[in-house]
Amino acid sequence: AGLYYKKGARAGIDLREWVPLVPTSAHTGEGIPDLLYLVVKLTKKLQRERISVRSNNKCSVLEVKKIEGIGTTLDVLLVSGSLSLGDTIVCAGMDRPIVTTIKGLLTPPPMREMRVKNEYIRHSTITGAMGVKVVASELDSALAGTELMVYRQGQGDDVELLKARCQSDVDSILGRVDPSGDGVYVKASTLGSLEALLSYLEESKIKVSGIGIGPVHKKDITIAAAMGDKSKCGGAQLGLRDAPVLLAFDVPVAAEAKAAAHKMGVKVFTADIIYHLFEMVTRYYEEIEAENAANAKPVFPCVLRIVKVFRTRAPILLGVEVAEGTLRPNTPLAAVKAGGVPLSIGTVTGMQKEEKDRAEAKKGEVVAVKIEKAPGRQIMELGRHFESSHKLVSKVSRESVRDVRRFFASQLGKEELALLAKLEKFFGVQ
């Protein structure tokens, strides 16, 4: 091996036995043109017999771009075959396959970059391999990273079959979107990058409410905000508070989209590396979950038996034995009257055992409790509205059951979970 530009490298050395080395710089890019030159040179020299021009079309969509004065165009890589003005092309769209006619084939001047603004050269036919800008109508919903096919009726092509082939990859990805509209909204630069990000989210059990290809615009923020509103109805991933999220992977966010996100309360995460984006959204959801857990108002299931009466009204002071479940402060209680009719009697605001405050009382323990009425509620009196022989149970609601099951289910045993289900049924919680 040796440096490719050394004198010995040009003296007819057998390249099957001698390896040329090309110094390159990741910072300045120096050496990349030399490396490309060497690859082409060696290919021509060592694989001349294997290089051939093929007639079958193979073309990929690299970018979907709007050009001032031209409209939406496709930057494509034509690997083999040809493209001509007037050809009918088929490519994948976000909602449906696109069938349109080529109106223009543009390339930059020689030795110029296609991404840099230049005066384009117009062609009537392009043969592969070549990068070319395709001008046609109805390309707004075209997707980068998909295949572009040419429909030639004279060669027996079936346009419906081409449409199905182009759209198959998109349909498989759309199948990962949660039909309930609950989850994050995802935008990526290409179909491949979108698929990779969706795989990570699926592994982490983070639902996806919608997807898109290309830059983030104001309409994307509006869609994400609408999904956040739906999540308030019990979404499993977006939290109890409204937390709409948009993930932008390797795509720019328009200035108007940033302003709309700030106004609508949409959290936008952007990154060019999938792992960084994944870490950001995971950390964000952990923070949301911790915040919601701190603000939750769970009611733990319990059944109490009155063993002693200290005060019968406002506030009621009782000695109780925990017959089932766990009693904690701030638990609303209901007396179960004859016929199984519940009567709300107030909330446990204090709990003591042997003159010491307790944070909880488990099954079999006897504690003294202070029960106060909720603001605006009727004052309940023991001996008048309910009796000491009546059982007392924690009064659960839909919100309290949701909080218990979501944030504190790991703290409950099988018996307590079964009791919670029984109380849900008793109070008619749906």
PDB file of N, CA and C in Angstrom, residues 60-67 71-77 89-92 98 100 104 106 114 132-136 139-144 146 148:
ATOM      1  N   SER A  60     -34.990   6.976  -8.291  1.00  0.00           N
ATOM      2  CA  SER A  60     -35.380   7.251  -6.904  1.00  0.00           C
ATOM      3  C   SER A  60     -35.565   8.751  -6.686  1.00  0.00           C
ATOM      4  N   VAL A  61     -36.563   9.092  -5.887  1.00  0.00           N
ATOM      5  CA  VAL A  61     -36.826  10.495  -5.541  1.00  0.00           C
ATOM      6  C   VAL A  61     -35.950  10.876  -4.354  1.00  0.00           C
ATOM      7  N   LEU A  62     -35.072  11.852  -4.557  1.00  0.00           N
ATOM      8  CA  LEU A  62     -34.176  12.296  -3.485  1.00  0.00           C
ATOM      9  C   LEU A  62     -34.787  13.424  -2.662  1.00  0.00           C
ATOM     10  N   GLU A  63     -35.381  14.417  -3.348  1.00  0.00           N
ATOM     11  CA  GLU A  63     -35.953  15.573  -2.658  1.00  0.00           C
ATOM     12  C   GLU A  63     -37.177  16.078  -3.393  1.00  0.00           C
ATOM     13  N   VAL A  64     -38.088  16.670  -2.628  1.00  0.00           N
ATOM     14  CA  VAL A  64     -39.250  17.356  -3.196  1.00  0.00           C
ATOM     15  C   VAL A  64     -39.082  18.828  -2.856  1.00  0.00           C
ATOM     16  N   LYS A  65     -38.917  19.698  -3.869  1.00  0.00           N
ATOM     17  CA  LYS A  65     -38.591  21.108  -3.614  1.00  0.00           C
ATOM     18  C   LYS A  65     -39.470  22.024  -4.450  1.00  0.00           C
ATOM     19  N   LYS A  66     -39.795  23.171  -3.854  1.00  0.00           N
ATOM     20  CA  LYS A  66     -40.514  24.212  -4.586  1.00  0.00           C
ATOM     21  C   LYS A  66     -39.505  25.212  -5.127  1.00  0.00           C
ATOM     22  N   ILE A  67     -39.550  25.453  -6.418  1.00  0.00           N
ATOM     23  CA  ILE A  67     -38.637  26.384  -7.080  1.00  0.00           C
ATOM     24  C   ILE A  67     -39.439  27.583  -7.564  1.00  0.00           C
ATOM     25  N   GLY A  71     -42.387  25.936  -9.629  1.00  0.00           N
ATOM     26  CA  GLY A  71     -43.353  25.172  -8.838  1.00  0.00           C
ATOM     27  C   GLY A  71     -42.676  24.016  -8.130  1.00  0.00           C
ATOM     28  N   THR A  72     -43.462  23.036  -7.718  1.00  0.00           N
ATOM     29  CA  THR A  72     -42.916  21.877  -7.008  1.00  0.00           C
ATOM     30  C   THR A  72     -42.221  20.944  -7.989  1.00  0.00           C
ATOM     31  N   THR A  73     -40.984  20.560  -7.675  1.00  0.00           N
ATOM     32  CA  THR A  73     -40.187  19.692  -8.541  1.00  0.00           C
ATOM     33  C   THR A  73     -39.648  18.515  -7.745  1.00  0.00           C
ATOM     34  N   LEU A  74     -39.193  17.516  -8.467  1.00  0.00           N
ATOM     35  CA  LEU A  74     -38.566  16.347  -7.852  1.00  0.00           C
ATOM     36  C   LEU A  74     -37.099  16.302  -8.253  1.00  0.00           C
ATOM     37  N   ASP A  75     -36.208  16.222  -7.280  1.00  0.00           N
ATOM     38  CA  ASP A  75     -34.803  15.927  -7.551  1.00  0.00           C
ATOM     39  C   ASP A  75     -34.669  14.410  -7.506  1.00  0.00           C
ATOM     40  N   VAL A  76     -34.372  13.791  -8.643  1.00  0.00           N
ATOM     41  CA  VAL A  76     -34.338  12.338  -8.711  1.00  0.00           C
ATOM     42  C   VAL A  76     -32.964  11.868  -9.167  1.00  0.00           C
ATOM     43  N   LEU A  77     -32.661  10.609  -8.834  1.00  0.00           N
ATOM     44  CA  LEU A  77     -31.443   9.952  -9.310  1.00  0.00           C
ATOM     45  C   LEU A  77     -31.869   8.849 -10.273  1.00  0.00           C
ATOM     46  N   ILE A  89     -45.373   9.458 -15.473  1.00  0.00           N
ATOM     47  CA  ILE A  89     -44.635   8.907 -14.330  1.00  0.00           C
ATOM     48  C   ILE A  89     -45.588   8.621 -13.176  1.00  0.00           C
ATOM     49  N   VAL A  90     -45.194   7.672 -12.337  1.00  0.00           N
ATOM     50  CA  VAL A  90     -45.979   7.277 -11.166  1.00  0.00           C
ATOM     51  C   VAL A  90     -45.058   7.318  -9.954  1.00  0.00           C
ATOM     52  N   CYS A  91     -45.486   8.003  -8.884  1.00  0.00           N
ATOM     53  CA  CYS A  91     -44.703   8.030  -7.650  1.00  0.00           C
ATOM     54  C   CYS A  91     -45.648   8.049  -6.458  1.00  0.00           C
ATOM     55  N   ALA A  92     -45.101   7.773  -5.290  1.00  0.00           N
ATOM     56  CA  ALA A  92     -45.916   7.682  -4.074  1.00  0.00           C
ATOM     57  C   ALA A  92     -46.253   9.066  -3.533  1.00  0.00           C
ATOM     58  N   ILE A  98     -49.383   9.220  -7.127  1.00  0.00           N
ATOM     59  CA  ILE A  98     -49.461  10.352  -8.050  1.00  0.00           C
ATOM     60  C   ILE A  98     -49.148   9.864  -9.463  1.00  0.00           C
ATOM     61  N   THR A 100     -48.706  11.550 -13.179  1.00  0.00           N
ATOM     62  CA  THR A 100     -48.597  12.848 -13.841  1.00  0.00           C
ATOM     63  C   THR A 100     -47.681  12.740 -15.057  1.00  0.00           C
ATOM     64  N   GLY A 104     -40.833  18.987 -17.779  1.00  0.00           N
ATOM     65  CA  GLY A 104     -39.492  19.541 -17.919  1.00  0.00           C
ATOM     66  C   GLY A 104     -38.461  18.649 -17.252  1.00  0.00           C
ATOM     67  N   LEU A 106     -34.546  19.153 -15.998  1.00  0.00           N
ATOM     68  CA  LEU A 106     -33.542  20.197 -15.791  1.00  0.00           C
ATOM     69  C   LEU A 106     -32.303  19.627 -15.126  1.00  0.00           C
ATOM     70  N   MET A 114     -26.370  20.722  -8.005  1.00  0.00           N
ATOM     71  CA  MET A 114     -27.798  20.865  -8.260  1.00  0.00           C
ATOM     72  C   MET A 114     -28.493  21.650  -7.150  1.00  0.00           C
ATOM     73  N   VAL A 132     -31.261  14.508 -11.947  1.00  0.00           N
ATOM     74  CA  VAL A 132     -32.060  15.411 -12.759  1.00  0.00           C
ATOM     75  C   VAL A 132     -33.222  15.964 -11.944  1.00  0.00           C
ATOM     76  N   LYS A 133     -33.639  17.170 -12.298  1.00  0.00           N
ATOM     77  CA  LYS A 133     -34.796  17.787 -11.652  1.00  0.00           C
ATOM     78  C   LYS A 133     -35.992  17.614 -12.588  1.00  0.00           C
ATOM     79  N   VAL A 134     -37.048  16.970 -12.081  1.00  0.00           N
ATOM     80  CA  VAL A 134     -38.239  16.678 -12.867  1.00  0.00           C
ATOM     81  C   VAL A 134     -39.313  17.714 -12.561  1.00  0.00           C
ATOM     82  N   VAL A 135     -39.840  18.346 -13.607  1.00  0.00           N
ATOM     83  CA  VAL A 135     -40.919  19.324 -13.463  1.00  0.00           C
ATOM     84  C   VAL A 135     -42.212  18.674 -13.939  1.00  0.00           C
ATOM     85  N   ALA A 136     -43.233  18.703 -13.074  1.00  0.00           N
ATOM     86  CA  ALA A 136     -44.542  18.131 -13.419  1.00  0.00           C
ATOM     87  C   ALA A 136     -45.581  18.733 -12.487  1.00  0.00           C
ATOM     88  N   LEU A 139     -47.299  17.521  -7.741  1.00  0.00           N
ATOM     89  CA  LEU A 139     -46.197  16.888  -7.009  1.00  0.00           C
ATOM     90  C   LEU A 139     -46.119  17.332  -5.551  1.00  0.00           C
ATOM     91  N   ASP A 140     -47.066  18.147  -5.091  1.00  0.00           N
ATOM     92  CA  ASP A 140     -46.976  18.711  -3.742  1.00  0.00           C
ATOM     93  C   ASP A 140     -46.919  17.642  -2.654  1.00  0.00           C
ATOM     94  N   SER A 141     -47.633  16.519  -2.856  1.00  0.00           N
ATOM     95  CA  SER A 141     -47.673  15.482  -1.814  1.00  0.00           C
ATOM     96  C   SER A 141     -46.703  14.342  -2.093  1.00  0.00           C
ATOM     97  N   ALA A 142     -45.806  14.495  -3.075  1.00  0.00           N
ATOM     98  CA  ALA A 142     -44.826  13.444  -3.382  1.00  0.00           C
ATOM     99  C   ALA A 142     -43.878  13.256  -2.203  1.00  0.00           C
ATOM    100  N   LEU A 143     -43.347  12.039  -2.066  1.00  0.00           N
ATOM    101  CA  LEU A 143     -42.515  11.698  -0.912  1.00  0.00           C
ATOM    102  C   LEU A 143     -41.088  11.399  -1.335  1.00  0.00           C
ATOM    103  N   ALA A 144     -40.150  12.040  -0.638  1.00  0.00           N
ATOM    104  CA  ALA A 144     -38.737  11.749  -0.880  1.00  0.00           C
ATOM    105  C   ALA A 144     -38.399  10.368  -0.336  1.00  0.00           C
ATOM    106  N   THR A 146     -38.779   7.577  -2.096  1.00  0.00           N
ATOM    107  CA  THR A 146     -39.588   6.556  -2.751  1.00  0.00           C
ATOM    108  C   THR A 146     -39.133   6.360  -4.199  1.00  0.00           C
ATOM    109  N   LEU A 148     -39.609   6.232  -8.305  1.00  0.00           N
ATOM    110  CA  LEU A 148     -40.355   6.863  -9.389  1.00  0.00           C
ATOM    111  C   LEU A 148     -40.361   5.905 -10.570  1.00  0.00           C
TER     112      LEU A 148
END
